[in-house]
Structures are given as C-alpha cells and as structure tokens.
DNA sequence: AAATCTTATTTAATTTTTTTAAAAAGTATT
DNA sequence: AATACTTTTTAAAAAAATTAAATAAGATTT
C-alpha cells in the first residue's frame, strides 16, 4: 500500500522544474506555479537559481492580452547532454542529444546481435566510448546514458535477465564503471511508450497502450500517467499471451503466442516462403538479403501498394486486433498507439485491427478507445531512451553537476 | 499526465488520519509520524483535535522495549456508522457497520433481480430506508452508503450503465436525495478487490488481481496500491475476453467469452443438465430449486467431496487459469486472489488453475505470482462497500459532521 | 526499592517555508 | 501620453513545521 505521503519542498523542486522544462520545451512562471501549486515568488526563486547555475535561459516573451508579456523559460540547449541508445535483437542505434533533444551526433548504427553473443556487452561498451569520443563532448557534460533493450529488463534492479549478462554485477553498474557516466536501462517497448507519452501520439494521455511493432510485438503501458512495470518490472509481456490453442510454435517454446503469429519477423518469413512458392511481389529480388534489408524492402513494398505484402500485413493486423481486444477489456485505455520501427506497417494494419476490435470487443469498450499511429516512428525508442535519463534526474544528481554556490554568510563570526 | 503536485498540509490531515485508523484499526503517534513524514507534535495536535471532536479514543498502551509505553489510538466505535450494500444479479445484501467494521444490524437479504426489472431502484431505496429504520440509528449518524453492483459502473460519474437506470440523473444523486445520506457506488468486483486489499488476502500488496467468483467472473485490479478503473471506469472486464474461437455463446452476444465457459452460473447449469442426463451427484434433489439454493447445494457438495461437482469445477478452473495466464503476462501482478461468493469453489479450482498457469505462462512470470484464496469470502463485497465510503471521506465531509470548535480569540478586540 | 536508563508526550522556542501585499516594470488600448 | 492591465521583483508578514527542552512514565539494574 502506498502510504508514504511525501511532501515536495520547494528546495527540492530544482530538478523537477528542469525536467518539466525538458519535457514541455518552454514554460512560464504562471504555468509552473499552477503545476506545483506554489506561489510565483517560490517559482521565481528557483528559476533564478537555475539561471545563475547556467541551466535555464530566458527565451523571449509569450503573447499577452494586454499587459506585460510573460517571460518564457527553457533549459539551456548546451547545459548538458544525454546519450540515447536503442537496441533490438540485431542492431543497435545510438546518438547524443542536447537538452532540447536536438541530436548533436549522427545516429550511429551498429550490427550487434544479442542472441548467443557473449561479446555483445564489450562491443556495446566500446561503441559507446567511440561514439562519445567522436562527438567531442566531455564525459562530465553527459548527464546519463539511457538504453532501451529487448528482454526481461528490471529497471529498478538494472538487470536484463535475457541478454547482456553482466555476471554478478548490475548491468547498469558495469557499463557505468566502464564508461564513467551513469546508465539507465529499460525495456524497449516501455521506452517507446515513454516517448509517445512525452512527445508523441499519447501526449498528455493518462491511460495509453503503446504497441511496439518491431521484430516482435511489444507493449509499453501508460497507466495513471506513468509507465507501468508491474511487480517485477515484467508487465506488458503482450507477445506471449496464449491466443490460439494450436497455433504456430513460438521461440519461447509455447504454441499460439501472438508473436509467433503476427510479428514482423513472422510476416517477413512468410513473405519469403510465399515468394519461393511463386507468389508475385516486389520483394522477389530481396529474399536472399539479410533481414534488415528485407524489412526496408517491405516498407518500400507498402509504399508502392504491393498486394501480397499488404495481404500478409492485413492478416497479421487482424490477429493483433484480437489480442488488443483482450487488452482493452482488461485495461480500458483511452488510446492505443501503434509505434516502433513497424509504424509504417501499422498504417496498413489499422483497418483490420479495427475490424477485429469491432468483432471481439464489447462495443462500449471499443468505442471508448482510439487507435492511433505513432508520430515518432522509428525514432521513438531513441527519444524514449533520452527521456529515461531525464526521468531519473533528481536533486542529488543535479547538485553533483551544478553545486549551488555557497551564499556568503551574513553573520560575521561563526 | 499527472502534473499537479499536491502538498498535504497538516490542517488537511484530519480526515486522512481518521481513514488510516479505520483501515489499520489502531495506530501510534510514531507510526502516523512515519506514514505522513510529519513530526510528532504535528500528529499530536491533530489527534488531540480528533479526540476533542469525539472521533478518536485512546485504547490502551502498546508494548515497550524499555521506557514509557506508547498510547494506541482508534476511531471511536460509535462515532459514526456506514451502510454497506452488496448487490448481485439476483440478490442484495445490506448491513450497517460501526467505525470498526462491527455489524450493528443483521445482514438483510432481499431478492432483487436486476435484469429487466424497472422496479429495482425503488425497491432498493425502500429496502435501505427500512433497514435504517429498523437499526434505530439516526440518519445524521451515517457517514455514507456504499453500494457494490454488477454492470458497467462509472464511479466518478455515479452511474451504472447496465442496471438501475436513473434517467437523466446520477444514480448516486437519486438515492442520496431519496434517503438523505451520501451514496457511493462501485462495481462489485472492484469492491471485493478493495476489501481484499484493505482487510484480506491482498493486504499491503501493491499489485494484485482479485477474481470475483460470482455468478459471472469479475476482476478487481489493484495497481500501484490503488483500485484501477481505466479511463472510463470499465477496466477489468475480464469475463468477456475472447478465449476460444468457437466456444459457448455468451449473454453478451459474443462467442467464447470466459464467462460463458467457466462462471458459476455455467457450472450450475452444466450440473443440472448433466444430472438430467444421468450423472450421479448429491445435487440430484436440488435441480428444480431456485439458483440461490443450488449454489448453496454446490458448496455443500464440495464439502462432502462430490465427484461430479468437483469435476465440473476443475474444468472451469482450468479455463480460468488460461485466462489468468493472459492477465499475468499483461499485468505481472504480485498476487492473484480468488474471492467473492464462490471462494469455496475457488479452493477446488486452485490446482487446475495452477496447472494452466504452468502450461500457458512464461515461467519467469508464473513463478513471480502467488495464487491465494480469499480470507473474507462472501463478506468481501460488503466490507468493500463500507471501505468505499471511508475511501471517499475528506475534510469537507468530516467538517460537515464535526465542526471544529471555534478557538476563543486571544485578541480582545477585532 | 531506589537509581538509572529508555521511550513517549507535551510545551515552548526557533527555523523554515510560503504567502500576501506592495512596488516596479512592461504592454496594450484609447 | 494617459489609463488599464499583466507580469516580475522585493519586502514584510503569516503560517507551518521542526528542534529542543522539559516532563511523564514504564523498564532495567543495582
């Protein structure tokens, strides 16, 4: 039971206001005053302190309806930097962003298979190091490294139970020690959900389910305005719910999992098989290429309206829709967002998903849930990884970087 | 997004401390100080005020490991009363309890079918009135009426969209006006979950799923230590998730709903049918009785180990287990509690449910979830209804009943 | 049983925090 | 340019909470 009633003291509002500015881009005194239920002078004091520390800047004036125009405040772009990393089963992307989420490096793409790869962790570490080196940014200027990864990730423990085994250490600690910058990890789908909630299609939504259409089918849950992780951090294991009694065999060992029936990986494999058996498709020339290429080819096929690919995706969509019907019955979300690298495929799936919802959902529930397409697409996970670092920001971390200048004593003697 | 950061001022702690005392039975200064992060003098002040108002009493001393023994405090038993009402499709139970949940009336049982019964609402109101009259308690002494009912209930709107149509008024307002006492309604399964969380098997659990084994199969969700209701108040519609493609036809019009395969109602009907076709069972002599009697007979059959009944329940249990596997994958709960009037049947179902979980759940998830039997049983909904009233208690309501005595002014002139 | 040690509660004083009020600064309208 | 209005800053006042000290009362030791 959540019994501990914490009281936010304004002295501990510094980091919170900074977060607020990061997520909302720009804010006024009056808005901050409303958000925190504090009087303007209290906000004024903190903002002035943040400006003195070089963290926040005035960025012009907002409109006024007659009267002095209010100052807008933002985090200073180059006050600090964040490293964002998005991993999937085969590939890892990373970049460094400033305090307004502008990339300050290119997105580095590394082939880094996670499965049965004892070398994955050292490889990841060396990539991070070289990316930072190339950027020319001092490590002390980096607030943290946020990493999204597939698998059973416990955020609170800093451990991934599926990949990147760190022995008896915490994965976060190990990388932190190796790089010298704090590390935060999370499940890829949760980060996509975080990104959609903060910057994307689920913005300002309190109850949203974000489907990560990647090689698998992930689920990131926004519950009561926050990422929901369940009691062990494993909530949202959507892809392995038992859907059909005698379905395809899944990698997890069970039968009839959603993932085994409708994931991008399965669609891709079906496409290859179908083409080999004579189906006509624009994919034909790609069937011997690596998966990563085929995925791109599928998106291109969608763009030109390839009938066979659309047929396969529709079929997958209908199955996802049936699973979403279950999800809606349990969670009664306001919004479902189709996101992740497969966002483009999601557009094709919208209709069959809606069809399945109509069939399998009680109308009162289906009617109350909107089905949206990500506005962030493939970038969602990276944005989420950056947001993760900011989510964890607190006054201790902030003070470690920006010591509040000691006020000169008024009393002449101690 | 939950942005409003509320600060608890000690002046507004009165009702909260009273709630705390109601739910925890008895507390010490030191415990309250920890719960609210307030110093002892602050707690001391509020408790003294509550004692002066006649709401709280000292109830002896706790043990000490050397030193003065601390005072224990409780809500005064007869400070106020709560009316608790539990409705199901066919029957309604009601009672009045004091501030320590002791019944001060017998449990009144009324036959009150909800389906196609335009008279249900007036009937309910007259029952409530006569129950209060019989109790001899003054209406001003009743803090509120908590009602659990099946159907699509919106707690925040005070409306039941399935039964007890109140026209263009809110159901809660209508009853409030008719009786003259504030009314709070909730879904039956949510109230059972509330009861289990506050007083039962899910006590102190932050993530718990409570299955309401009634005539249907309900779900009350405890998420992050609080009852979860989703965006429209309809979360936990567990009984109508699509389980099998070609299952039995459900009352909701769809096929293969969990409820249509495994609810008590279905088990009962199957039992009647089976016996008619020659199955041997202790139920034989009951098959022409009303449902309410048959339910009792089934519980008796369980007690004497009736093989046919146990077989039917095992079968239902396995199906419930499969549905629970889905729930565990999505929510990753710490605890699942089988509760409601069918708690006794739940005991028989434990084994087949666990079996289904082992088959359909990823081991890491199933292994982290404990499966428990309610400790409250048939009383859960009534207890939850009472708890609901207390959950809604705030300083405004409290002050309406117990005006804080005006402190005599120190200044002689204004 | 007296002395000593612990722990609890109450009271008073101090400190911290927050708000209110007033002044100053800046815009828009007339 | 004068007026009306809004925002920001500063200063003063009020409110709230904590600390510290004093008192109370039970437990332990001698």
mmCIF file of C-alpha atoms in Angstrom, chain B residues 17-142:
data_model
loop_
_atom_site.group_PDB
_atom_site.id
_atom_site.type_symbol
_atom_site.label_atom_id
_atom_site.label_comp_id
_atom_site.label_asym_id
_atom_site.label_seq_id
_atom_site.Cartn_x
_atom_site.Cartn_y
_atom_site.Cartn_z
ATOM 1 C CA UNK B 17 -5.631 10.115 9.778
ATOM 2 C CA UNK B 18 -9.159 9.035 10.529
ATOM 3 C CA UNK B 19 -9.138 6.871 7.408
ATOM 4 C CA UNK B 20 -5.817 5.429 8.384
ATOM 5 C CA UNK B 21 -7.178 4.499 11.794
ATOM 6 C CA UNK B 22 -10.256 2.921 10.239
ATOM 7 C CA UNK B 23 -8.247 0.750 7.895
ATOM 8 C CA UNK B 24 -5.431 -0.119 10.281
ATOM 9 C CA UNK B 25 -7.663 -0.459 13.370
ATOM 10 C CA UNK B 26 -5.105 1.036 15.762
ATOM 11 C CA UNK B 27 -2.017 3.225 15.445
ATOM 12 C CA UNK B 28 0.632 5.047 17.456
ATOM 13 C CA UNK B 29 1.913 8.593 17.154
ATOM 14 C CA UNK B 30 5.212 7.243 15.908
ATOM 15 C CA UNK B 31 3.539 5.208 13.174
ATOM 16 C CA UNK B 32 1.458 8.136 11.949
ATOM 17 C CA UNK B 33 4.547 10.298 12.015
ATOM 18 C CA UNK B 34 6.284 7.831 9.715
ATOM 19 C CA UNK B 35 3.306 7.450 7.389
ATOM 20 C CA UNK B 36 2.932 11.161 6.779
ATOM 21 C CA UNK B 37 6.530 12.303 7.215
ATOM 22 C CA UNK B 38 5.424 14.742 9.852
ATOM 23 C CA UNK B 39 6.904 15.389 13.258
ATOM 24 C CA UNK B 40 5.297 14.034 16.396
ATOM 25 C CA UNK B 41 3.998 17.444 17.557
ATOM 26 C CA UNK B 42 2.064 17.804 14.306
ATOM 27 C CA UNK B 43 0.452 14.400 14.746
ATOM 28 C CA UNK B 44 -0.145 15.144 18.406
ATOM 29 C CA UNK B 45 -2.059 18.297 17.548
ATOM 30 C CA UNK B 46 -4.350 16.587 15.071
ATOM 31 C CA UNK B 47 -5.065 13.575 17.249
ATOM 32 C CA UNK B 48 -5.919 15.837 20.168
ATOM 33 C CA UNK B 49 -8.324 17.700 17.945
ATOM 34 C CA UNK B 50 -9.922 14.431 16.817
ATOM 35 C CA UNK B 51 -10.280 13.304 20.420
ATOM 36 C CA UNK B 52 -11.882 16.613 21.351
ATOM 37 C CA UNK B 53 -14.350 16.067 18.489
ATOM 38 C CA UNK B 54 -15.201 12.650 19.888
ATOM 39 C CA UNK B 55 -13.928 10.814 16.816
ATOM 40 C CA UNK B 56 -10.881 9.117 18.229
ATOM 41 C CA UNK B 57 -10.105 7.480 21.553
ATOM 42 C CA UNK B 58 -7.075 6.222 23.405
ATOM 43 C CA UNK B 59 -7.310 2.461 23.634
ATOM 44 C CA UNK B 60 -4.526 1.345 25.943
ATOM 45 C CA UNK B 61 -0.831 1.012 25.539
ATOM 46 C CA UNK B 62 1.444 -0.910 23.195
ATOM 47 C CA UNK B 63 4.453 -2.851 24.398
ATOM 48 C CA UNK B 64 7.740 -1.126 25.026
ATOM 49 C CA UNK B 65 11.259 -2.466 24.964
ATOM 50 C CA UNK B 66 12.209 -0.291 27.909
ATOM 51 C CA UNK B 67 10.634 3.052 28.534
ATOM 52 C CA UNK B 68 7.229 4.637 28.587
ATOM 53 C CA UNK B 69 4.673 2.611 26.671
ATOM 54 C CA UNK B 70 3.138 4.349 23.662
ATOM 55 C CA UNK B 71 -0.561 5.149 23.506
ATOM 56 C CA UNK B 72 -2.620 3.317 20.934
ATOM 57 C CA UNK B 73 -5.376 5.246 19.201
ATOM 58 C CA UNK B 74 -8.508 4.024 17.415
ATOM 59 C CA UNK B 75 -11.568 5.532 15.842
ATOM 60 C CA UNK B 76 -14.367 5.634 18.380
ATOM 61 C CA UNK B 77 -16.637 2.702 17.594
ATOM 62 C CA UNK B 78 -19.852 4.665 17.668
ATOM 63 C CA UNK B 79 -18.587 7.976 16.329
ATOM 64 C CA UNK B 80 -20.342 7.285 13.044
ATOM 65 C CA UNK B 81 -21.855 4.444 11.059
ATOM 66 C CA UNK B 82 -21.600 3.197 7.497
ATOM 67 C CA UNK B 83 -24.209 1.423 5.430
ATOM 68 C CA UNK B 84 -22.791 -1.327 3.224
ATOM 69 C CA UNK B 85 -24.753 -2.852 0.357
ATOM 70 C CA UNK B 86 -23.722 -5.723 -1.895
ATOM 71 C CA UNK B 87 -25.840 -6.477 -4.925
ATOM 72 C CA UNK B 88 -25.641 -9.308 -7.389
ATOM 73 C CA UNK B 89 -27.842 -10.186 -10.344
ATOM 74 C CA UNK B 90 -30.476 -11.744 -8.128
ATOM 75 C CA UNK B 91 -29.927 -10.828 -4.506
ATOM 76 C CA UNK B 92 -28.998 -7.790 -2.473
ATOM 77 C CA UNK B 93 -27.477 -7.812 0.990
ATOM 78 C CA UNK B 94 -27.164 -4.850 3.294
ATOM 79 C CA UNK B 95 -25.984 -4.024 6.763
ATOM 80 C CA UNK B 96 -24.828 -1.148 8.897
ATOM 81 C CA UNK B 97 -21.391 -1.228 10.488
ATOM 82 C CA UNK B 98 -19.713 0.987 13.044
ATOM 83 C CA UNK B 99 -16.341 2.668 12.679
ATOM 84 C CA UNK B 100 -14.548 -0.558 13.439
ATOM 85 C CA UNK B 101 -16.492 -2.567 10.887
ATOM 86 C CA UNK B 102 -18.558 -4.336 13.531
ATOM 87 C CA UNK B 103 -22.047 -5.010 12.203
ATOM 88 C CA UNK B 104 -24.725 -3.153 14.156
ATOM 89 C CA UNK B 105 -27.542 -4.800 12.197
ATOM 90 C CA UNK B 106 -28.066 -8.287 10.863
ATOM 91 C CA UNK B 107 -27.264 -8.778 7.208
ATOM 92 C CA UNK B 108 -30.560 -8.157 5.434
ATOM 93 C CA UNK B 109 -31.035 -10.355 2.399
ATOM 94 C CA UNK B 110 -33.502 -9.224 -0.255
ATOM 95 C CA UNK B 111 -34.391 -10.878 -3.515
ATOM 96 C CA UNK B 112 -33.904 -8.112 -6.033
ATOM 97 C CA UNK B 113 -33.376 -9.213 -9.635
ATOM 98 C CA UNK B 114 -31.660 -6.504 -11.652
ATOM 99 C CA UNK B 115 -32.347 -7.724 -15.163
ATOM 100 C CA UNK B 116 -35.414 -6.264 -16.845
ATOM 101 C CA UNK B 117 -36.703 -5.009 -13.551
ATOM 102 C CA UNK B 118 -37.886 -1.420 -13.785
ATOM 103 C CA UNK B 119 -38.843 -1.629 -10.149
ATOM 104 C CA UNK B 120 -35.389 -2.481 -8.897
ATOM 105 C CA UNK B 121 -34.404 1.043 -7.975
ATOM 106 C CA UNK B 122 -37.488 1.983 -5.920
ATOM 107 C CA UNK B 123 -37.283 -1.420 -4.294
ATOM 108 C CA UNK B 124 -33.666 -0.823 -3.350
ATOM 109 C CA UNK B 125 -34.482 2.567 -1.889
ATOM 110 C CA UNK B 126 -37.313 1.284 0.231
ATOM 111 C CA UNK B 127 -35.125 -1.569 1.489
ATOM 112 C CA UNK B 128 -32.431 0.874 2.502
ATOM 113 C CA UNK B 129 -34.919 3.059 4.302
ATOM 114 C CA UNK B 130 -36.452 0.198 6.209
ATOM 115 C CA UNK B 131 -33.043 -1.186 7.108
ATOM 116 C CA UNK B 132 -32.012 2.144 8.590
ATOM 117 C CA UNK B 133 -35.328 2.494 10.372
ATOM 118 C CA UNK B 134 -35.019 -0.964 11.897
ATOM 119 C CA UNK B 135 -31.493 -0.236 13.085
ATOM 120 C CA UNK B 136 -32.632 2.705 15.173
ATOM 121 C CA UNK B 137 -29.651 4.724 14.008
ATOM 122 C CA UNK B 138 -30.186 8.356 13.150
ATOM 123 C CA UNK B 139 -29.504 9.188 9.518
ATOM 124 C CA UNK B 140 -27.220 12.040 10.531
ATOM 125 C CA UNK B 141 -25.052 9.423 12.194
ATOM 126 C CA UNK B 142 -24.499 7.606 8.905
#
